[in-house]
Amino acid sequence: MSGTQLYGVLIRPGRRDDTERVRRFLAGLSLHTQTLRFFAGVGRPAASLVRALTEVTEARDVLVAVHEGEIVGHAMSYRGGVADVEIAVVVTDQWQGFGLGPELVNRLLARAVVRGATTVGMDVMGENRRVLGMIRKIWPDAAMKVSAGSVEVTAMIPEALIFAEQGSGGSPLTA
């Protein structure tokens, strides 16, 4: 099993056999957390949604955070759109506030950089103050455009991350 540990949580690439774990993860998120990630509650997650969140393709990458056999965080990136890579991350309610979300973002972007990405995009609900604050801190020069209650964010992937992944410095992804 490939991956690294953070606070006893294994962060690893998503796999095809994660389907049932992702379904349980989504169903266990509070309505508030579901809405912040998907802009709507997901109730019983449809098979097509679960498949989209577990299927790794040439254009889509998936990372999961696993604790005691259950998924507690999910991050995915997709090439294309307004930036080289667009990302989406969600962490279960019980694990929010421990740095797992930013760690998933860093690792996801490091993997995207290896594939040539230099810009990142994401859609964030306007009420998601925690994530918008994190974005302002990490990417103070990010372009933010408000559109129908969400904020479309476009930013350069931090140069420190790009240089570290190219082998010119230490990895910023230490746990």
PDB file of N, CA, C and O in Angstrom, residues 33-112:
ATOM      1  N   THR A  33     -21.646  20.055   5.329  1.00  0.00           N
ATOM      2  CA  THR A  33     -20.394  19.727   4.645  1.00  0.00           C
ATOM      3  C   THR A  33     -20.666  19.262   3.218  1.00  0.00           C
ATOM      4  O   THR A  33     -19.943  19.639   2.290  1.00  0.00           O
ATOM      5  N   GLN A  34     -21.700  18.458   3.017  1.00  0.00           N
ATOM      6  CA  GLN A  34     -22.064  18.042   1.652  1.00  0.00           C
ATOM      7  C   GLN A  34     -22.344  19.261   0.782  1.00  0.00           C
ATOM      8  O   GLN A  34     -21.883  19.339  -0.358  1.00  0.00           O
ATOM      9  N   THR A  35     -23.074  20.211   1.340  1.00  0.00           N
ATOM     10  CA  THR A  35     -23.444  21.403   0.573  1.00  0.00           C
ATOM     11  C   THR A  35     -22.224  22.251   0.257  1.00  0.00           C
ATOM     12  O   THR A  35     -22.104  22.779  -0.862  1.00  0.00           O
ATOM     13  N   LEU A  36     -21.297  22.393   1.201  1.00  0.00           N
ATOM     14  CA  LEU A  36     -20.088  23.175   0.933  1.00  0.00           C
ATOM     15  C   LEU A  36     -19.257  22.540  -0.179  1.00  0.00           C
ATOM     16  O   LEU A  36     -18.645  23.255  -0.977  1.00  0.00           O
ATOM     17  N   ARG A  37     -19.236  21.221  -0.270  1.00  0.00           N
ATOM     18  CA  ARG A  37     -18.433  20.544  -1.299  1.00  0.00           C
ATOM     19  C   ARG A  37     -19.177  20.416  -2.630  1.00  0.00           C
ATOM     20  O   ARG A  37     -18.639  20.683  -3.688  1.00  0.00           O
ATOM     21  N   PHE A  38     -20.441  19.986  -2.582  1.00  0.00           N
ATOM     22  CA  PHE A  38     -21.168  19.669  -3.816  1.00  0.00           C
ATOM     23  C   PHE A  38     -22.206  20.726  -4.193  1.00  0.00           C
ATOM     24  O   PHE A  38     -22.893  20.576  -5.185  1.00  0.00           O
ATOM     25  N   PHE A  39     -22.354  21.766  -3.360  1.00  0.00           N
ATOM     26  CA  PHE A  39     -23.321  22.848  -3.559  1.00  0.00           C
ATOM     27  C   PHE A  39     -24.753  22.356  -3.413  1.00  0.00           C
ATOM     28  O   PHE A  39     -25.693  23.025  -3.797  1.00  0.00           O
ATOM     29  N   ALA A  40     -24.912  21.144  -2.882  1.00  0.00           N
ATOM     30  CA  ALA A  40     -26.218  20.544  -2.592  1.00  0.00           C
ATOM     31  C   ALA A  40     -25.980  19.323  -1.716  1.00  0.00           C
ATOM     32  O   ALA A  40     -24.878  18.764  -1.708  1.00  0.00           O
ATOM     33  N   GLY A  41     -27.002  18.905  -0.991  1.00  0.00           N
ATOM     34  CA  GLY A  41     -26.888  17.656  -0.242  1.00  0.00           C
ATOM     35  C   GLY A  41     -26.910  16.484  -1.204  1.00  0.00           C
ATOM     36  O   GLY A  41     -27.523  16.562  -2.274  1.00  0.00           O
ATOM     37  N   VAL A  42     -26.225  15.411  -0.858  1.00  0.00           N
ATOM     38  CA  VAL A  42     -26.188  14.259  -1.761  1.00  0.00           C
ATOM     39  C   VAL A  42     -27.059  13.105  -1.276  1.00  0.00           C
ATOM     40  O   VAL A  42     -27.254  12.149  -2.023  1.00  0.00           O
ATOM     41  N   GLY A  43     -27.606  13.185  -0.050  1.00  0.00           N
ATOM     42  CA  GLY A  43     -28.486  12.117   0.439  1.00  0.00           C
ATOM     43  C   GLY A  43     -27.851  10.760   0.259  1.00  0.00           C
ATOM     44  O   GLY A  43     -26.789  10.494   0.784  1.00  0.00           O
ATOM     45  N   ARG A  44     -28.522   9.937  -0.531  1.00  0.00           N
ATOM     46  CA  ARG A  44     -27.936   8.647  -0.924  1.00  0.00           C
ATOM     47  C   ARG A  44     -27.128   8.889  -2.182  1.00  0.00           C
ATOM     48  O   ARG A  44     -27.701   9.155  -3.243  1.00  0.00           O
ATOM     49  N   PRO A  45     -25.806   8.804  -2.100  1.00  0.00           N
ATOM     50  CA  PRO A  45     -24.969   9.116  -3.267  1.00  0.00           C
ATOM     51  C   PRO A  45     -25.264   8.191  -4.453  1.00  0.00           C
ATOM     52  O   PRO A  45     -25.284   6.974  -4.304  1.00  0.00           O
ATOM     53  N   ALA A  46     -25.515   8.793  -5.595  1.00  0.00           N
ATOM     54  CA  ALA A  46     -25.775   8.031  -6.821  1.00  0.00           C
ATOM     55  C   ALA A  46     -24.518   7.289  -7.258  1.00  0.00           C
ATOM     56  O   ALA A  46     -23.393   7.744  -7.009  1.00  0.00           O
ATOM     57  N   ALA A  47     -24.705   6.162  -7.909  1.00  0.00           N
ATOM     58  CA  ALA A  47     -23.580   5.362  -8.394  1.00  0.00           C
ATOM     59  C   ALA A  47     -22.687   6.178  -9.319  1.00  0.00           C
ATOM     60  O   ALA A  47     -21.454   6.044  -9.283  1.00  0.00           O
ATOM     61  N   SER A  48     -23.282   7.057 -10.132  1.00  0.00           N
ATOM     62  CA  SER A  48     -22.481   7.875 -11.056  1.00  0.00           C
ATOM     63  C   SER A  48     -21.578   8.846 -10.302  1.00  0.00           C
ATOM     64  O   SER A  48     -20.438   9.078 -10.697  1.00  0.00           O
ATOM     65  N   LEU A  49     -22.067   9.416  -9.179  1.00  0.00           N
ATOM     66  CA  LEU A  49     -21.244  10.312  -8.368  1.00  0.00           C
ATOM     67  C   LEU A  49     -20.095   9.538  -7.735  1.00  0.00           C
ATOM     68  O   LEU A  49     -18.938   9.974  -7.789  1.00  0.00           O
ATOM     69  N   VAL A  50     -20.389   8.402  -7.150  1.00  0.00           N
ATOM     70  CA  VAL A  50     -19.352   7.587  -6.509  1.00  0.00           C
ATOM     71  C   VAL A  50     -18.309   7.171  -7.532  1.00  0.00           C
ATOM     72  O   VAL A  50     -17.102   7.243  -7.275  1.00  0.00           O
ATOM     73  N   ARG A  51     -18.739   6.778  -8.708  1.00  0.00           N
ATOM     74  CA  ARG A  51     -17.813   6.384  -9.774  1.00  0.00           C
ATOM     75  C   ARG A  51     -16.919   7.561 -10.160  1.00  0.00           C
ATOM     76  O   ARG A  51     -15.708   7.413 -10.301  1.00  0.00           O
ATOM     77  N   ALA A  52     -17.499   8.749 -10.295  1.00  0.00           N
ATOM     78  CA  ALA A  52     -16.721   9.937 -10.658  1.00  0.00           C
ATOM     79  C   ALA A  52     -15.687  10.276  -9.579  1.00  0.00           C
ATOM     80  O   ALA A  52     -14.621  10.809  -9.886  1.00  0.00           O
ATOM     81  N   LEU A  53     -15.993   9.959  -8.329  1.00  0.00           N
ATOM     82  CA  LEU A  53     -15.086  10.279  -7.232  1.00  0.00           C
ATOM     83  C   LEU A  53     -14.030   9.205  -6.982  1.00  0.00           C
ATOM     84  O   LEU A  53     -13.111   9.408  -6.188  1.00  0.00           O
ATOM     85  N   THR A  54     -14.152   8.068  -7.640  1.00  0.00           N
ATOM     86  CA  THR A  54     -13.176   6.990  -7.431  1.00  0.00           C
ATOM     87  C   THR A  54     -12.377   6.663  -8.686  1.00  0.00           C
ATOM     88  O   THR A  54     -11.328   6.037  -8.586  1.00  0.00           O
ATOM     89  N   GLU A  55     -12.853   7.071  -9.827  1.00  0.00           N
ATOM     90  CA  GLU A  55     -12.218   6.708 -11.085  1.00  0.00           C
ATOM     91  C   GLU A  55     -11.044   7.625 -11.405  1.00  0.00           C
ATOM     92  O   GLU A  55     -11.209   8.834 -11.568  1.00  0.00           O
ATOM     93  N   VAL A  56      -9.856   7.050 -11.484  1.00  0.00           N
ATOM     94  CA  VAL A  56      -8.661   7.782 -11.875  1.00  0.00           C
ATOM     95  C   VAL A  56      -8.485   7.597 -13.376  1.00  0.00           C
ATOM     96  O   VAL A  56      -8.540   6.478 -13.884  1.00  0.00           O
ATOM     97  N   THR A  57      -8.311   8.704 -14.075  1.00  0.00           N
ATOM     98  CA  THR A  57      -8.125   8.663 -15.523  1.00  0.00           C
ATOM     99  C   THR A  57      -6.924   9.519 -15.903  1.00  0.00           C
ATOM    100  O   THR A  57      -6.275  10.104 -15.033  1.00  0.00           O
ATOM    101  N   GLU A  58      -6.663   9.619 -17.180  1.00  0.00           N
ATOM    102  CA  GLU A  58      -5.593  10.487 -17.674  1.00  0.00           C
ATOM    103  C   GLU A  58      -5.824  11.932 -17.240  1.00  0.00           C
ATOM    104  O   GLU A  58      -4.889  12.661 -16.949  1.00  0.00           O
ATOM    105  N   ALA A  59      -7.083  12.347 -17.168  1.00  0.00           N
ATOM    106  CA  ALA A  59      -7.418  13.738 -16.830  1.00  0.00           C
ATOM    107  C   ALA A  59      -7.813  13.936 -15.371  1.00  0.00           C
ATOM    108  O   ALA A  59      -7.887  15.065 -14.907  1.00  0.00           O
ATOM    109  N   ARG A  60      -8.071  12.858 -14.623  1.00  0.00           N
ATOM    110  CA  ARG A  60      -8.571  12.981 -13.251  1.00  0.00           C
ATOM    111  C   ARG A  60      -7.677  12.226 -12.284  1.00  0.00           C
ATOM    112  O   ARG A  60      -7.329  11.073 -12.515  1.00  0.00           O
ATOM    113  N   ASP A  61      -7.330  12.874 -11.159  1.00  0.00           N
ATOM    114  CA  ASP A  61      -6.531  12.249 -10.113  1.00  0.00           C
ATOM    115  C   ASP A  61      -7.350  12.266  -8.823  1.00  0.00           C
ATOM    116  O   ASP A  61      -8.138  13.186  -8.602  1.00  0.00           O
ATOM    117  N   VAL A  62      -7.163  11.257  -7.994  1.00  0.00           N
ATOM    118  CA  VAL A  62      -7.912  11.136  -6.745  1.00  0.00           C
ATOM    119  C   VAL A  62      -6.957  10.739  -5.617  1.00  0.00           C
ATOM    120  O   VAL A  62      -6.135   9.839  -5.782  1.00  0.00           O
ATOM    121  N   LEU A  63      -7.094  11.421  -4.490  1.00  0.00           N
ATOM    122  CA  LEU A  63      -6.413  11.027  -3.255  1.00  0.00           C
ATOM    123  C   LEU A  63      -7.475  10.803  -2.189  1.00  0.00           C
ATOM    124  O   LEU A  63      -8.491  11.505  -2.168  1.00  0.00           O
ATOM    125  N   VAL A  64      -7.227   9.836  -1.312  1.00  0.00           N
ATOM    126  CA  VAL A  64      -8.115   9.613  -0.181  1.00  0.00           C
ATOM    127  C   VAL A  64      -7.293   9.602   1.097  1.00  0.00           C
ATOM    128  O   VAL A  64      -6.113   9.238   1.098  1.00  0.00           O
ATOM    129  N   ALA A  65      -7.920  10.034   2.177  1.00  0.00           N
ATOM    130  CA  ALA A  65      -7.330   9.962   3.506  1.00  0.00           C
ATOM    131  C   ALA A  65      -8.098   8.868   4.250  1.00  0.00           C
ATOM    132  O   ALA A  65      -9.327   8.919   4.331  1.00  0.00           O
ATOM    133  N   VAL A  66      -7.368   7.878   4.761  1.00  0.00           N
ATOM    134  CA  VAL A  66      -7.993   6.715   5.372  1.00  0.00           C
ATOM    135  C   VAL A  66      -7.553   6.602   6.832  1.00  0.00           C
ATOM    136  O   VAL A  66      -6.359   6.689   7.138  1.00  0.00           O
ATOM    137  N   HIS A  67      -8.536   6.429   7.724  1.00  0.00           N
ATOM    138  CA  HIS A  67      -8.264   6.211   9.138  1.00  0.00           C
ATOM    139  C   HIS A  67      -9.049   4.985   9.581  1.00  0.00           C
ATOM    140  O   HIS A  67     -10.269   4.925   9.395  1.00  0.00           O
ATOM    141  N   GLU A  68      -8.336   4.024  10.120  1.00  0.00           N
ATOM    142  CA  GLU A  68      -8.945   2.777  10.588  1.00  0.00           C
ATOM    143  C   GLU A  68      -9.844   2.145   9.532  1.00  0.00           C
ATOM    144  O   GLU A  68     -10.952   1.689   9.815  1.00  0.00           O
ATOM    145  N   GLY A  69      -9.374   2.135   8.290  1.00  0.00           N
ATOM    146  CA  GLY A  69     -10.078   1.476   7.195  1.00  0.00           C
ATOM    147  C   GLY A  69     -11.184   2.286   6.542  1.00  0.00           C
ATOM    148  O   GLY A  69     -11.754   1.860   5.546  1.00  0.00           O
ATOM    149  N   GLU A  70     -11.509   3.449   7.097  1.00  0.00           N
ATOM    150  CA  GLU A  70     -12.580   4.277   6.533  1.00  0.00           C
ATOM    151  C   GLU A  70     -12.016   5.576   5.958  1.00  0.00           C
ATOM    152  O   GLU A  70     -11.068   6.149   6.512  1.00  0.00           O
ATOM    153  N   ILE A  71     -12.602   6.043   4.886  1.00  0.00           N
ATOM    154  CA  ILE A  71     -12.184   7.293   4.270  1.00  0.00           C
ATOM    155  C   ILE A  71     -12.689   8.459   5.116  1.00  0.00           C
ATOM    156  O   ILE A  71     -13.868   8.512   5.469  1.00  0.00           O
ATOM    157  N   VAL A  72     -11.760   9.372   5.438  1.00  0.00           N
ATOM    158  CA  VAL A  72     -12.105  10.564   6.217  1.00  0.00           C
ATOM    159  C   VAL A  72     -11.826  11.847   5.432  1.00  0.00           C
ATOM    160  O   VAL A  72     -12.138  12.942   5.895  1.00  0.00           O
ATOM    161  N   GLY A  73     -11.244  11.721   4.246  1.00  0.00           N
ATOM    162  CA  GLY A  73     -10.989  12.870   3.390  1.00  0.00           C
ATOM    163  C   GLY A  73     -10.868  12.430   1.948  1.00  0.00           C
ATOM    164  O   GLY A  73     -10.450  11.300   1.660  1.00  0.00           O
ATOM    165  N   HIS A  74     -11.255  13.304   1.039  1.00  0.00           N
ATOM    166  CA  HIS A  74     -11.221  13.001  -0.390  1.00  0.00           C
ATOM    167  C   HIS A  74     -10.782  14.243  -1.144  1.00  0.00           C
ATOM    168  O   HIS A  74     -11.245  15.347  -0.851  1.00  0.00           O
ATOM    169  N   ALA A  75      -9.886  14.067  -2.083  1.00  0.00           N
ATOM    170  CA  ALA A  75      -9.422  15.186  -2.914  1.00  0.00           C
ATOM    171  C   ALA A  75      -9.316  14.697  -4.343  1.00  0.00           C
ATOM    172  O   ALA A  75      -8.891  13.574  -4.604  1.00  0.00           O
ATOM    173  N   MET A  76      -9.738  15.559  -5.259  1.00  0.00           N
ATOM    174  CA  MET A  76      -9.598  15.181  -6.664  1.00  0.00           C
ATOM    175  C   MET A  76      -9.205  16.384  -7.486  1.00  0.00           C
ATOM    176  O   MET A  76      -9.456  17.530  -7.111  1.00  0.00           O
ATOM    177  N   SER A  77      -8.548  16.103  -8.589  1.00  0.00           N
ATOM    178  CA  SER A  77      -8.197  17.153  -9.534  1.00  0.00           C
ATOM    179  C   SER A  77      -8.625  16.702 -10.918  1.00  0.00           C
ATOM    180  O   SER A  77      -8.738  15.505 -11.196  1.00  0.00           O
ATOM    181  N   TYR A  78      -8.872  17.696 -11.749  1.00  0.00           N
ATOM    182  CA  TYR A  78      -9.296  17.433 -13.115  1.00  0.00           C
ATOM    183  C   TYR A  78      -8.593  18.425 -14.011  1.00  0.00           C
ATOM    184  O   TYR A  78      -8.604  19.626 -13.745  1.00  0.00           O
ATOM    185  N   ARG A  79      -7.946  17.924 -15.052  1.00  0.00           N
ATOM    186  CA  ARG A  79      -7.267  18.811 -15.995  1.00  0.00           C
ATOM    187  C   ARG A  79      -8.267  19.502 -16.889  1.00  0.00           C
ATOM    188  O   ARG A  79      -9.242  18.908 -17.329  1.00  0.00           O
ATOM    189  N   GLY A  80      -7.991  20.783 -17.148  1.00  0.00           N
ATOM    190  CA  GLY A  80      -8.830  21.534 -18.068  1.00  0.00           C
ATOM    191  C   GLY A  80      -9.577  22.639 -17.369  1.00  0.00           C
ATOM    192  O   GLY A  80      -9.348  22.929 -16.202  1.00  0.00           O
ATOM    193  N   GLY A  81     -10.473  23.273 -18.091  1.00  0.00           N
ATOM    194  CA  GLY A  81     -11.237  24.376 -17.517  1.00  0.00           C
ATOM    195  C   GLY A  81     -10.462  25.672 -17.582  1.00  0.00           C
ATOM    196  O   GLY A  81      -9.668  25.891 -18.491  1.00  0.00           O
ATOM    197  N   VAL A  82     -10.665  26.529 -16.582  1.00  0.00           N
ATOM    198  CA  VAL A  82     -10.042  27.846 -16.584  1.00  0.00           C
ATOM    199  C   VAL A  82      -8.592  27.814 -16.106  1.00  0.00           C
ATOM    200  O   VAL A  82      -7.880  28.801 -16.225  1.00  0.00           O
ATOM    201  N   ALA A  83      -8.137  26.693 -15.542  1.00  0.00           N
ATOM    202  CA  ALA A  83      -6.768  26.542 -15.061  1.00  0.00           C
ATOM    203  C   ALA A  83      -6.223  25.203 -15.551  1.00  0.00           C
ATOM    204  O   ALA A  83      -6.962  24.385 -16.083  1.00  0.00           O
ATOM    205  N   ASP A  84      -4.917  25.001 -15.357  1.00  0.00           N
ATOM    206  CA  ASP A  84      -4.320  23.727 -15.768  1.00  0.00           C
ATOM    207  C   ASP A  84      -4.988  22.553 -15.057  1.00  0.00           C
ATOM    208  O   ASP A  84      -5.173  21.492 -15.634  1.00  0.00           O
ATOM    209  N   VAL A  85      -5.327  22.767 -13.783  1.00  0.00           N
ATOM    210  CA  VAL A  85      -5.961  21.723 -12.996  1.00  0.00           C
ATOM    211  C   VAL A  85      -6.993  22.377 -12.076  1.00  0.00           C
ATOM    212  O   VAL A  85      -6.762  23.444 -11.529  1.00  0.00           O
ATOM    213  N   GLU A  86      -8.159  21.750 -11.976  1.00  0.00           N
ATOM    214  CA  GLU A  86      -9.187  22.214 -11.049  1.00  0.00           C
ATOM    215  C   GLU A  86      -9.279  21.186  -9.935  1.00  0.00           C
ATOM    216  O   GLU A  86      -9.172  19.984 -10.185  1.00  0.00           O
ATOM    217  N   ILE A  87      -9.461  21.667  -8.693  1.00  0.00           N
ATOM    218  CA  ILE A  87      -9.453  20.758  -7.551  1.00  0.00           C
ATOM    219  C   ILE A  87     -10.730  20.885  -6.732  1.00  0.00           C
ATOM    220  O   ILE A  87     -11.407  21.907  -6.775  1.00  0.00           O
ATOM    221  N   ALA A  88     -11.020  19.814  -5.995  1.00  0.00           N
ATOM    222  CA  ALA A  88     -12.131  19.788  -5.038  1.00  0.00           C
ATOM    223  C   ALA A  88     -11.715  18.881  -3.889  1.00  0.00           C
ATOM    224  O   ALA A  88     -11.164  17.802  -4.109  1.00  0.00           O
ATOM    225  N   VAL A  89     -11.969  19.332  -2.666  1.00  0.00           N
ATOM    226  CA  VAL A  89     -11.546  18.597  -1.471  1.00  0.00           C
ATOM    227  C   VAL A  89     -12.683  18.617  -0.461  1.00  0.00           C
ATOM    228  O   VAL A  89     -13.377  19.623  -0.313  1.00  0.00           O
ATOM    229  N   VAL A  90     -12.848  17.518   0.259  1.00  0.00           N
ATOM    230  CA  VAL A  90     -13.804  17.463   1.371  1.00  0.00           C
ATOM    231  C   VAL A  90     -13.242  16.542   2.449  1.00  0.00           C
ATOM    232  O   VAL A  90     -12.648  15.507   2.143  1.00  0.00           O
ATOM    233  N   VAL A  91     -13.423  16.981   3.687  1.00  0.00           N
ATOM    234  CA  VAL A  91     -12.969  16.220   4.847  1.00  0.00           C
ATOM    235  C   VAL A  91     -14.184  15.996   5.742  1.00  0.00           C
ATOM    236  O   VAL A  91     -14.994  16.908   5.935  1.00  0.00           O
ATOM    237  N   THR A  92     -14.308  14.784   6.287  1.00  0.00           N
ATOM    238  CA  THR A  92     -15.432  14.492   7.154  1.00  0.00           C
ATOM    239  C   THR A  92     -15.456  15.454   8.345  1.00  0.00           C
ATOM    240  O   THR A  92     -14.420  15.955   8.777  1.00  0.00           O
ATOM    241  N   ASP A  93     -16.638  15.715   8.839  1.00  0.00           N
ATOM    242  CA  ASP A  93     -16.826  16.712   9.899  1.00  0.00           C
ATOM    243  C   ASP A  93     -15.889  16.492  11.086  1.00  0.00           C
ATOM    244  O   ASP A  93     -15.325  17.452  11.616  1.00  0.00           O
ATOM    245  N   GLN A  94     -15.703  15.255  11.511  1.00  0.00           N
ATOM    246  CA  GLN A  94     -14.891  14.960  12.692  1.00  0.00           C
ATOM    247  C   GLN A  94     -13.414  15.267  12.493  1.00  0.00           C
ATOM    248  O   GLN A  94     -12.691  15.452  13.460  1.00  0.00           O
ATOM    249  N   TRP A  95     -12.950  15.321  11.240  1.00  0.00           N
ATOM    250  CA  TRP A  95     -11.538  15.555  10.958  1.00  0.00           C
ATOM    251  C   TRP A  95     -11.258  16.972  10.486  1.00  0.00           C
ATOM    252  O   TRP A  95     -10.118  17.305  10.169  1.00  0.00           O
ATOM    253  N   GLN A  96     -12.264  17.818  10.417  1.00  0.00           N
ATOM    254  CA  GLN A  96     -12.033  19.203   9.995  1.00  0.00           C
ATOM    255  C   GLN A  96     -11.292  19.960  11.094  1.00  0.00           C
ATOM    256  O   GLN A  96     -11.514  19.734  12.280  1.00  0.00           O
ATOM    257  N   GLY A  97     -10.406  20.868  10.676  1.00  0.00           N
ATOM    258  CA  GLY A  97      -9.667  21.695  11.619  1.00  0.00           C
ATOM    259  C   GLY A  97      -8.343  21.115  12.076  1.00  0.00           C
ATOM    260  O   GLY A  97      -7.654  21.723  12.887  1.00  0.00           O
ATOM    261  N   PHE A  98      -7.954  19.956  11.550  1.00  0.00           N
ATOM    262  CA  PHE A  98      -6.682  19.331  11.929  1.00  0.00           C
ATOM    263  C   PHE A  98      -5.609  19.464  10.848  1.00  0.00           C
ATOM    264  O   PHE A  98      -4.540  18.884  10.965  1.00  0.00           O
ATOM    265  N   GLY A  99      -5.894  20.197   9.778  1.00  0.00           N
ATOM    266  CA  GLY A  99      -4.916  20.379   8.711  1.00  0.00           C
ATOM    267  C   GLY A  99      -4.967  19.329   7.617  1.00  0.00           C
ATOM    268  O   GLY A  99      -4.146  19.339   6.706  1.00  0.00           O
ATOM    269  N   LEU A 100      -5.934  18.433   7.684  1.00  0.00           N
ATOM    270  CA  LEU A 100      -6.024  17.370   6.683  1.00  0.00           C
ATOM    271  C   LEU A 100      -6.399  17.924   5.308  1.00  0.00           C
ATOM    272  O   LEU A 100      -5.840  17.505   4.291  1.00  0.00           O
ATOM    273  N   GLY A 101      -7.327  18.886   5.255  1.00  0.00           N
ATOM    274  CA  GLY A 101      -7.713  19.487   3.973  1.00  0.00           C
ATOM    275  C   GLY A 101      -6.534  20.141   3.266  1.00  0.00           C
ATOM    276  O   GLY A 101      -6.253  19.825   2.100  1.00  0.00           O
ATOM    277  N   PRO A 102      -5.799  21.049   3.944  1.00  0.00           N
ATOM    278  CA  PRO A 102      -4.630  21.648   3.294  1.00  0.00           C
ATOM    279  C   PRO A 102      -3.574  20.620   2.882  1.00  0.00           C
ATOM    280  O   PRO A 102      -2.936  20.760   1.840  1.00  0.00           O
ATOM    281  N   GLU A 103      -3.402  19.575   3.689  1.00  0.00           N
ATOM    282  CA  GLU A 103      -2.432  18.534   3.333  1.00  0.00           C
ATOM    283  C   GLU A 103      -2.872  17.799   2.067  1.00  0.00           C
ATOM    284  O   GLU A 103      -2.055  17.518   1.184  1.00  0.00           O
ATOM    285  N   LEU A 104      -4.152  17.497   1.960  1.00  0.00           N
ATOM    286  CA  LEU A 104      -4.663  16.869   0.735  1.00  0.00           C
ATOM    287  C   LEU A 104      -4.450  17.785  -0.467  1.00  0.00           C
ATOM    288  O   LEU A 104      -4.044  17.330  -1.543  1.00  0.00           O
ATOM    289  N   VAL A 105      -4.708  19.088  -0.299  1.00  0.00           N
ATOM    290  CA  VAL A 105      -4.498  20.049  -1.391  1.00  0.00           C
ATOM    291  C   VAL A 105      -3.033  20.047  -1.807  1.00  0.00           C
ATOM    292  O   VAL A 105      -2.708  19.958  -3.000  1.00  0.00           O
ATOM    293  N   ASN A 106      -2.116  20.149  -0.837  1.00  0.00           N
ATOM    294  CA  ASN A 106      -0.681  20.165  -1.164  1.00  0.00           C
ATOM    295  C   ASN A 106      -0.260  18.927  -1.935  1.00  0.00           C
ATOM    296  O   ASN A 106       0.454  19.012  -2.933  1.00  0.00           O
ATOM    297  N   ARG A 107      -0.689  17.783  -1.467  1.00  0.00           N
ATOM    298  CA  ARG A 107      -0.281  16.534  -2.129  1.00  0.00           C
ATOM    299  C   ARG A 107      -0.908  16.401  -3.513  1.00  0.00           C
ATOM    300  O   ARG A 107      -0.270  15.923  -4.451  1.00  0.00           O
ATOM    301  N   LEU A 108      -2.150  16.830  -3.639  1.00  0.00           N
ATOM    302  CA  LEU A 108      -2.812  16.788  -4.944  1.00  0.00           C
ATOM    303  C   LEU A 108      -2.101  17.711  -5.936  1.00  0.00           C
ATOM    304  O   LEU A 108      -1.852  17.336  -7.086  1.00  0.00           O
ATOM    305  N   LEU A 109      -1.761  18.920  -5.471  1.00  0.00           N
ATOM    306  CA  LEU A 109      -1.066  19.861  -6.355  1.00  0.00           C
ATOM    307  C   LEU A 109       0.337  19.380  -6.697  1.00  0.00           C
ATOM    308  O   LEU A 109       0.796  19.572  -7.831  1.00  0.00           O
ATOM    309  N   ALA A 110       1.024  18.745  -5.755  1.00  0.00           N
ATOM    310  CA  ALA A 110       2.348  18.203  -6.048  1.00  0.00           C
ATOM    311  C   ALA A 110       2.270  17.175  -7.173  1.00  0.00           C
ATOM    312  O   ALA A 110       3.110  17.149  -8.073  1.00  0.00           O
ATOM    313  N   ARG A 111       1.234  16.355  -7.146  1.00  0.00           N
ATOM    314  CA  ARG A 111       1.047  15.357  -8.204  1.00  0.00           C
ATOM    315  C   ARG A 111       0.710  16.028  -9.536  1.00  0.00           C
ATOM    316  O   ARG A 111       1.144  15.591 -10.600  1.00  0.00           O
ATOM    317  N   ALA A 112      -0.062  17.129  -9.480  1.00  0.00           N
ATOM    318  CA  ALA A 112      -0.415  17.854 -10.702  1.00  0.00           C
ATOM    319  C   ALA A 112       0.798  18.553 -11.299  1.00  0.00           C
ATOM    320  O   ALA A 112       0.957  18.614 -12.528  1.00  0.00           O
TER     321      ALA A 112
END
